[in-house]
CSV table of C-alpha atoms and ligand atoms in Angstrom, one decimal:
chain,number,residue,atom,x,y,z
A,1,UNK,CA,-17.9,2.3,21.5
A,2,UNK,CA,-17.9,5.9,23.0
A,3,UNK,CA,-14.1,6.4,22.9
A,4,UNK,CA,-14.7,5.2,18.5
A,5,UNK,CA,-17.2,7.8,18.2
A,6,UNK,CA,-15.1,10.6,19.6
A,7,UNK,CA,-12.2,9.3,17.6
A,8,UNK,CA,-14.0,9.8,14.1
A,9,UNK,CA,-15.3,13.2,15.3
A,10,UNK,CA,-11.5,14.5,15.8
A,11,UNK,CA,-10.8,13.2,12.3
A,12,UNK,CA,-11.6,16.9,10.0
A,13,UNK,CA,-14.0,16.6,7.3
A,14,UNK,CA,-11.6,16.6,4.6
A,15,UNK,CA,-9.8,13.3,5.7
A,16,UNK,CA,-13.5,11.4,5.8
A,17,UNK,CA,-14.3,12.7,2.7
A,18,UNK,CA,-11.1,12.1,0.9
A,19,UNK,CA,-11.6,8.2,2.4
A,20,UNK,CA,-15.1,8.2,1.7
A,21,UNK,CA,-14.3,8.9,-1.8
A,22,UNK,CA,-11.3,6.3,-2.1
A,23,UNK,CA,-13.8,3.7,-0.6
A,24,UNK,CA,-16.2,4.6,-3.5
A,25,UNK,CA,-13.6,4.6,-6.4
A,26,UNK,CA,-12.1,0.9,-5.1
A,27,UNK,CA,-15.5,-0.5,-5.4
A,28,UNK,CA,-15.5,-0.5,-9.1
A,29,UNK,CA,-12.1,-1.9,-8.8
A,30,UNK,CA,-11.8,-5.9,-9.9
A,31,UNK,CA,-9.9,-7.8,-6.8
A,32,UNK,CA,-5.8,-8.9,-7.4
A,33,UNK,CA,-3.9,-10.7,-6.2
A,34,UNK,CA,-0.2,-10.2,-7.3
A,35,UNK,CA,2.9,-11.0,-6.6
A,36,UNK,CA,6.5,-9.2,-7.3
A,37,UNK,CA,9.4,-11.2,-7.9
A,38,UNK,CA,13.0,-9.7,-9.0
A,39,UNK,CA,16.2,-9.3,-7.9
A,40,UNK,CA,17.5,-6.4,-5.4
A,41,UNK,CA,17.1,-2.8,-6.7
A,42,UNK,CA,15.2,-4.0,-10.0
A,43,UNK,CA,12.3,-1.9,-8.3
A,44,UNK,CA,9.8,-3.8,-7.2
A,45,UNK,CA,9.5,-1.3,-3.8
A,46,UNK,CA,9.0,1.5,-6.2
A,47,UNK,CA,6.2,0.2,-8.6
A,48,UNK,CA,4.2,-1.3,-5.4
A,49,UNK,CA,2.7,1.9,-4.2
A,50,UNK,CA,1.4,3.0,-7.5
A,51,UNK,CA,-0.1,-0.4,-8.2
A,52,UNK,CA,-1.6,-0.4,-5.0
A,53,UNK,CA,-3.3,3.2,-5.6
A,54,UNK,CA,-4.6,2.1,-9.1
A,55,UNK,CA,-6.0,-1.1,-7.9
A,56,UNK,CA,-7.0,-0.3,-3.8
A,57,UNK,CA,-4.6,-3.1,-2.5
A,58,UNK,CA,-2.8,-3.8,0.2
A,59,UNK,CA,1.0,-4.0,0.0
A,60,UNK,CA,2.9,-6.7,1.6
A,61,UNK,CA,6.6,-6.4,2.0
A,62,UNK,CA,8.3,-8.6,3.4
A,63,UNK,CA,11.5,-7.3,3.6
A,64,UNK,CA,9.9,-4.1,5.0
A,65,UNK,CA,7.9,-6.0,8.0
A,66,UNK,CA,11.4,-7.8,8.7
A,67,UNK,CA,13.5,-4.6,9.4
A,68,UNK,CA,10.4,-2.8,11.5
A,69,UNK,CA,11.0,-6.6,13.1
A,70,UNK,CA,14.8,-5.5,13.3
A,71,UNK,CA,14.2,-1.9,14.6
A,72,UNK,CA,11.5,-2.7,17.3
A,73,UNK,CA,14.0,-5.9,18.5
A,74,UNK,CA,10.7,-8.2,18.8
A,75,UNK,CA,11.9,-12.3,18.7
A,76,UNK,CA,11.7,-12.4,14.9
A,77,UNK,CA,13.5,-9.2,14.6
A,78,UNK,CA,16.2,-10.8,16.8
A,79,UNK,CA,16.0,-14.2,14.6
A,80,UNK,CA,16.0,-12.7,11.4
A,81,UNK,CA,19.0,-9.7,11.8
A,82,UNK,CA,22.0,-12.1,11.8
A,83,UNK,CA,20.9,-13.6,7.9
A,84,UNK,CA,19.5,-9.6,6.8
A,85,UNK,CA,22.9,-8.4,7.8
A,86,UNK,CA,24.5,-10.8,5.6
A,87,UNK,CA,22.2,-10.7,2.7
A,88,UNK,CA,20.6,-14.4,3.3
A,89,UNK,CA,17.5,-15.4,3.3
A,90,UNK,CA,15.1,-15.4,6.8
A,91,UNK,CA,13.8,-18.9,7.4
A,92,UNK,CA,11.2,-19.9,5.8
A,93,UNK,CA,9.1,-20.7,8.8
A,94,UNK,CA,8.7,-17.0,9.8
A,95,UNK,CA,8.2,-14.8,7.0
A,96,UNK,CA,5.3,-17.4,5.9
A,97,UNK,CA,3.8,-16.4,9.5
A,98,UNK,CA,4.1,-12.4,8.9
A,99,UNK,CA,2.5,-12.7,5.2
A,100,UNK,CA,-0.4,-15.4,7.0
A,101,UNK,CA,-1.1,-12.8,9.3
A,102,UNK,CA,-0.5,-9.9,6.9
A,103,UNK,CA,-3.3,-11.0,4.7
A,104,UNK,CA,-5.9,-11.2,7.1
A,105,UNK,CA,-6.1,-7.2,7.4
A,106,UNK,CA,-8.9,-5.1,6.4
A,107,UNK,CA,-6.7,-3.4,3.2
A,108,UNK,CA,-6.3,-6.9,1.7
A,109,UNK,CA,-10.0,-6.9,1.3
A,110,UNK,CA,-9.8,-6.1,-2.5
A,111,UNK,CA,-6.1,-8.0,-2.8
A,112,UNK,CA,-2.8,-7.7,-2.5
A,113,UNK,CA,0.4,-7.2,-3.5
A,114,UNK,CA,3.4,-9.4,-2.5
A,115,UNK,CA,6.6,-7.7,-2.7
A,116,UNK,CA,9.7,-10.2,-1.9
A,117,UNK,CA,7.2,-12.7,-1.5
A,118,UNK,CA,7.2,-16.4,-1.8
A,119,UNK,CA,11.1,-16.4,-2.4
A,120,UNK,CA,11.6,-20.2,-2.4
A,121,UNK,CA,9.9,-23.1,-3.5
A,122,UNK,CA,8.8,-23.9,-0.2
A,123,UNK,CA,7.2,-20.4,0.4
A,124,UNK,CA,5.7,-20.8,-2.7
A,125,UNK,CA,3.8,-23.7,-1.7
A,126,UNK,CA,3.1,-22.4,1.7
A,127,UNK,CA,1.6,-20.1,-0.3
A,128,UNK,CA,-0.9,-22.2,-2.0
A,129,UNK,CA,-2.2,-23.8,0.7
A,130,UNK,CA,-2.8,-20.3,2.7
A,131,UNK,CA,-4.8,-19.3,-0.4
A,132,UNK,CA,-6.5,-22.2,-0.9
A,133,UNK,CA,-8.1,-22.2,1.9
A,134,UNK,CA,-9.1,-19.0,1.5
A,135,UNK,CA,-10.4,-19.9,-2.0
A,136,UNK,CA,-8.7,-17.6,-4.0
A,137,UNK,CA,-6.1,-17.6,-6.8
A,138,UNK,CA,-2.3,-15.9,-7.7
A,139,UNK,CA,-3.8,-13.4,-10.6
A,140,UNK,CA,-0.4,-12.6,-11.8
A,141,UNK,CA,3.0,-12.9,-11.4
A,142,UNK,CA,5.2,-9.8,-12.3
A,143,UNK,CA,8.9,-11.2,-12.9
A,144,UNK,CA,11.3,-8.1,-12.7
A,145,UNK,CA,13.6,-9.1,-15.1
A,146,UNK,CA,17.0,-6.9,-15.1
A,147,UNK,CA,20.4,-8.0,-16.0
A,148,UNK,CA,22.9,-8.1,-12.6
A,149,UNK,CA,25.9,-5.3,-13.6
A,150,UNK,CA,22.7,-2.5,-13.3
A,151,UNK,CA,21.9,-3.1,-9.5
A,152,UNK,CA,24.9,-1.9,-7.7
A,153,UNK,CA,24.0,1.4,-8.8
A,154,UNK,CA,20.9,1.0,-8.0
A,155,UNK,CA,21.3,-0.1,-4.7
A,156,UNK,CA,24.3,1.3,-3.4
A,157,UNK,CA,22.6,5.3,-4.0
A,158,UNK,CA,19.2,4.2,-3.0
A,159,UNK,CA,18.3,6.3,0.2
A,160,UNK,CA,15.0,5.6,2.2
A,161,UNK,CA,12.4,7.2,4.5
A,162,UNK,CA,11.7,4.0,6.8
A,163,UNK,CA,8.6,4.9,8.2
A,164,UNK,CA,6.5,5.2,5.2
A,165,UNK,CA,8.8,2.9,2.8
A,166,UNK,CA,9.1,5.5,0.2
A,167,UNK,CA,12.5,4.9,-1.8
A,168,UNK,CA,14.4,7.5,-3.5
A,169,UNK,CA,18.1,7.3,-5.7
A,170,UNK,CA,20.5,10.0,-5.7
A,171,UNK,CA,20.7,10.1,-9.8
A,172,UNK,CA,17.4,8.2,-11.0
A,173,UNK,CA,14.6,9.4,-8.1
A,174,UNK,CA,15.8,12.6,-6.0
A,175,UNK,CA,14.5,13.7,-3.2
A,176,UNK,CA,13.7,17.8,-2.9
A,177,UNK,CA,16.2,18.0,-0.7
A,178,UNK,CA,19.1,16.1,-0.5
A,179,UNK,CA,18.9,13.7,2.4
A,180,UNK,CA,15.4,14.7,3.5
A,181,UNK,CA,11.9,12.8,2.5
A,182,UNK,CA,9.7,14.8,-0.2
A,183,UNK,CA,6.2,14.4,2.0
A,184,UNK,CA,7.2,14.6,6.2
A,185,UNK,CA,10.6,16.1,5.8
A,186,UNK,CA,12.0,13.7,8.1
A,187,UNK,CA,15.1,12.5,7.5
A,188,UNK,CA,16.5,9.6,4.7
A,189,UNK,CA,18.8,7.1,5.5
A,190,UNK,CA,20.6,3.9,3.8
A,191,UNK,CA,19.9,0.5,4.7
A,192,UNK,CA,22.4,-1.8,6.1
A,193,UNK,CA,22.0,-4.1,3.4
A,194,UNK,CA,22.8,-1.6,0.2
A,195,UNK,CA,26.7,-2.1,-0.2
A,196,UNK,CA,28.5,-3.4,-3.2
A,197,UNK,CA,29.6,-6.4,-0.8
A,198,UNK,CA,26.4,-7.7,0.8
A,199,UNK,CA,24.8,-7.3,-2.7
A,200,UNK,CA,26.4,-10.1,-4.1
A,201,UNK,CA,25.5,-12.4,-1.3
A,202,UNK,CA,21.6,-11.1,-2.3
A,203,UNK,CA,21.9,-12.1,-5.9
A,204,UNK,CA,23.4,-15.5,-5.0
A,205,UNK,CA,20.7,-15.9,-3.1
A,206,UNK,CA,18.3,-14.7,-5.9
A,207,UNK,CA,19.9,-16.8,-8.3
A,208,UNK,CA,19.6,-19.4,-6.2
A,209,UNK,CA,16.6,-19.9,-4.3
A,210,UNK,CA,14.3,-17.3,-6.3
A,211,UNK,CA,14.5,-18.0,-10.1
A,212,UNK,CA,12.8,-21.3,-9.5
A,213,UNK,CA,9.6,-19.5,-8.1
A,214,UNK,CA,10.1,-17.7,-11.4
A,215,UNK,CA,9.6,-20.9,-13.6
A,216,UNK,CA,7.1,-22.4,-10.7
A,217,UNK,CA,4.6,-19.4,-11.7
A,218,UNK,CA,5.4,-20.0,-15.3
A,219,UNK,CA,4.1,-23.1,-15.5
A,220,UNK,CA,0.6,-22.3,-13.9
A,221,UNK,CA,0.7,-19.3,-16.5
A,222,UNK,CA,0.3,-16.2,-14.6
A,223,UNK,CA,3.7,-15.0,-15.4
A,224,UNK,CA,4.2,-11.6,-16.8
A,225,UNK,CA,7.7,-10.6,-17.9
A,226,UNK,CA,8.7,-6.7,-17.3
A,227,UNK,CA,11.6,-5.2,-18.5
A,228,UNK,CA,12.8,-3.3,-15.2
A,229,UNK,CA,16.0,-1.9,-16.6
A,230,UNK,CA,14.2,0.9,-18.3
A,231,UNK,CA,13.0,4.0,-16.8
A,232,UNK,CA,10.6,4.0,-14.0
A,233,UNK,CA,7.8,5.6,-15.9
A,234,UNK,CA,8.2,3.4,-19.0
A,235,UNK,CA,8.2,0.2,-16.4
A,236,UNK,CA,4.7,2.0,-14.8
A,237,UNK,CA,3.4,1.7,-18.0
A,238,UNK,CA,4.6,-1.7,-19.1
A,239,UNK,CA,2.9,-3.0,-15.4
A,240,UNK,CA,-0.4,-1.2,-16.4
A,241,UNK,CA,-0.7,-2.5,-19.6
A,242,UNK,CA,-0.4,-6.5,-18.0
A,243,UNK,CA,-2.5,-5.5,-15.4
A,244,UNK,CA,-5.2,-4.3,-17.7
A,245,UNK,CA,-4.9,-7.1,-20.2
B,301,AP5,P1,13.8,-6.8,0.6
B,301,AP5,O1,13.6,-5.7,1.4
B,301,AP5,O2,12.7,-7.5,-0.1
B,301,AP5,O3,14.9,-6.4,-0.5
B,301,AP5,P2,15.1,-6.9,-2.0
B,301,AP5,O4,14.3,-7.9,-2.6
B,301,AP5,O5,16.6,-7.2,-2.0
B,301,AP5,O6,14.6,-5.7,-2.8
B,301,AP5,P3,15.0,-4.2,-2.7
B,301,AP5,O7,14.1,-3.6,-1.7
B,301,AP5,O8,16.4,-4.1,-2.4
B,301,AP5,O9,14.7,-3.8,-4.2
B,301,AP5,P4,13.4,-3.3,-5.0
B,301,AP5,O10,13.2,-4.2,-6.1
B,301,AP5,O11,12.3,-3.0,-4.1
B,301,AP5,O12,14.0,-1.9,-5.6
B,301,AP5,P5,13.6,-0.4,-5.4
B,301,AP5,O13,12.2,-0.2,-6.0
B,301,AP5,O14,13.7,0.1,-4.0
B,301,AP5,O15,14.6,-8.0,1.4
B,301,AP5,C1,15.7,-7.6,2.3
B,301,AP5,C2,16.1,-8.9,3.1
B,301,AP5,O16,15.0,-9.3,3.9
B,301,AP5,C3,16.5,-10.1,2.2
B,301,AP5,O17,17.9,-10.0,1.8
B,301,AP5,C4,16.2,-11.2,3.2
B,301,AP5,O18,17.3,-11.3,4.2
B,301,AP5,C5,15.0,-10.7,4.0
B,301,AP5,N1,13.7,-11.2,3.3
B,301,AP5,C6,12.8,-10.4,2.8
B,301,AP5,N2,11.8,-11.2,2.3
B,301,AP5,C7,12.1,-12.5,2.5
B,301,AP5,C8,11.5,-13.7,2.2
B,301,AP5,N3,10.3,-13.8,1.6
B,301,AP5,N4,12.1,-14.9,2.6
B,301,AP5,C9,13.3,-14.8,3.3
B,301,AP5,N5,14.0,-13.7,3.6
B,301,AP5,C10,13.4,-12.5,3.2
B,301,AP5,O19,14.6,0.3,-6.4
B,301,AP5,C11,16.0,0.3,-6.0
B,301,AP5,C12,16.6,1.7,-6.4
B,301,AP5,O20,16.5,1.9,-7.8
B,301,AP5,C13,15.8,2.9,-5.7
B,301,AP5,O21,16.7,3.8,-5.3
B,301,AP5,C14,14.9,3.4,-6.9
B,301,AP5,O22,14.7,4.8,-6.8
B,301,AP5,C15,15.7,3.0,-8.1
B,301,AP5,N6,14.9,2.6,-9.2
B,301,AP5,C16,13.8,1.9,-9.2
B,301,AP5,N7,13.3,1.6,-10.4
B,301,AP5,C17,14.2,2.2,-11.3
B,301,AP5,C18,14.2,2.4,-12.7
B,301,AP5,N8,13.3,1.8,-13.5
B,301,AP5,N9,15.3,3.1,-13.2
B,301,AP5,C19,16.2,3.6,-12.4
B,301,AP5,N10,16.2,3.6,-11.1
B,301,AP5,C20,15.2,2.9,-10.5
């Protein structure tokens, strides 16, 4: 108790007040629960933090959790590298015991968002039954709908600040300086996964295993078709107006 006390006293004013104010502005906030389904590089990564702003949720990545997984070397970093490397799907079995776990923190009070996240039928069900018991319901479904020949772009001059997630593309979303992240200045790299080469293995495996989630959601009707290949800001908006619908 004593060490949590002198804890919140180190934190300056301006951080409790900027929370306390955050807190205040999510209460009026209705609870989501949303999922983000699309293929690689239609921009799921980059629409999830402003949703999660407007809407105080948490954001659940699966992908992301999997290659802290891979960096720290912990047994499901170890299990999953060998199918990340070649652009296949993780077993099923594990990522539905990160999300399971995922959802229990304190941010997912209000909601949250699943990014990459049920990508196969049986994930999808998994899915179900987690929130079942819970009591709750999929709100919406957000299908990032983009034709194929505009992802290598995408993805092959997409450059990343792992910590924090934060994605950036040398032509659409530069940083300030090349190479460097906009907010700690720390530096940007490429994931292992963005060639030209491993990309097609993703799509098969989107094609594959991930369009029928796409038509599973459609027929409990909370799908919501977005039309990722224009610009970011127009997709923002497109995502705002279905979420405030
Ligand atoms: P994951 O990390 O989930 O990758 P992904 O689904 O392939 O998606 P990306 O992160 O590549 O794309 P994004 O849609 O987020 O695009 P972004 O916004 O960054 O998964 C990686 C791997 O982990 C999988 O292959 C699998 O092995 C494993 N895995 C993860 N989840 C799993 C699961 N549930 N089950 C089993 N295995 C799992 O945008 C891309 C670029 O385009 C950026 O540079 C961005 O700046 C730019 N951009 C974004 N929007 C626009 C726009 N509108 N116009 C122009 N440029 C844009």
């Amino acid at each position: 108790m004593a060490s949590s006390v002198a804890t919140l006293e180190d934190i300056p004013s301006v951080d409790i007040m900027t929370e306390l104010l955050r807190r205040f502005k999510c209460n009026s906030k209705p609870d989501k629960r949303l999922i983000l389904v699309g293929p690689p590089g239609s921009g799921k990564g980059t629409q999830s933090p402003i949703i999660k702003d407007d809407y105080c949720l948490c954001h659940l990545a699966t992908g992301d959790m999997l290659r802290a997984a891979v960096a720290a070397e912990t047994p499901l970093g170890i299990k999953a590298k060998e199918a990340m490397v070649k652009g296949e799907l993780v077993s099923d079995d594990l990522v539905v015991g990160i999300i399971d776990e995922a959802m229990k923190k304190p941010s997912c009070e209000k909601g949250f968002i699943l990014d990459g996240f049920p990508r196969t039928l049986v994930q999808a069900q998994k899915l179900d039954e987690m929130l079942e018991k819970q009591g709750v319901k999929i709100d919406k479904v957000l299908d990032f709908a983009i034709d194929d020949s505009i992802l290598e772009e995408r993805i092959t001059d997409r450059w990343i600040h792992p910590s924090s997630g934060r994605s950036y593309h040398t032509k659409f979303a530069p940083p300030k300086v090349p190479g460097v992240d906009d907010v700690s200045g720390e530096p940007l790299i490429q994931r292992k996964d963005d060639t030209a080469e491993v990309l097609k293995s993703r799509l098969a495996a989107f094609h594959k295993q991930t369009e029928p989630v796409i038509d599973y959601y459609g027929k409990k009707g909370v799908l919501a078709h977005i039309h990722a290949e224009k610009t970011p800001n127009e997709v923002t908006a497109e995502v705002q107006k279905v979420l405030s619908s």
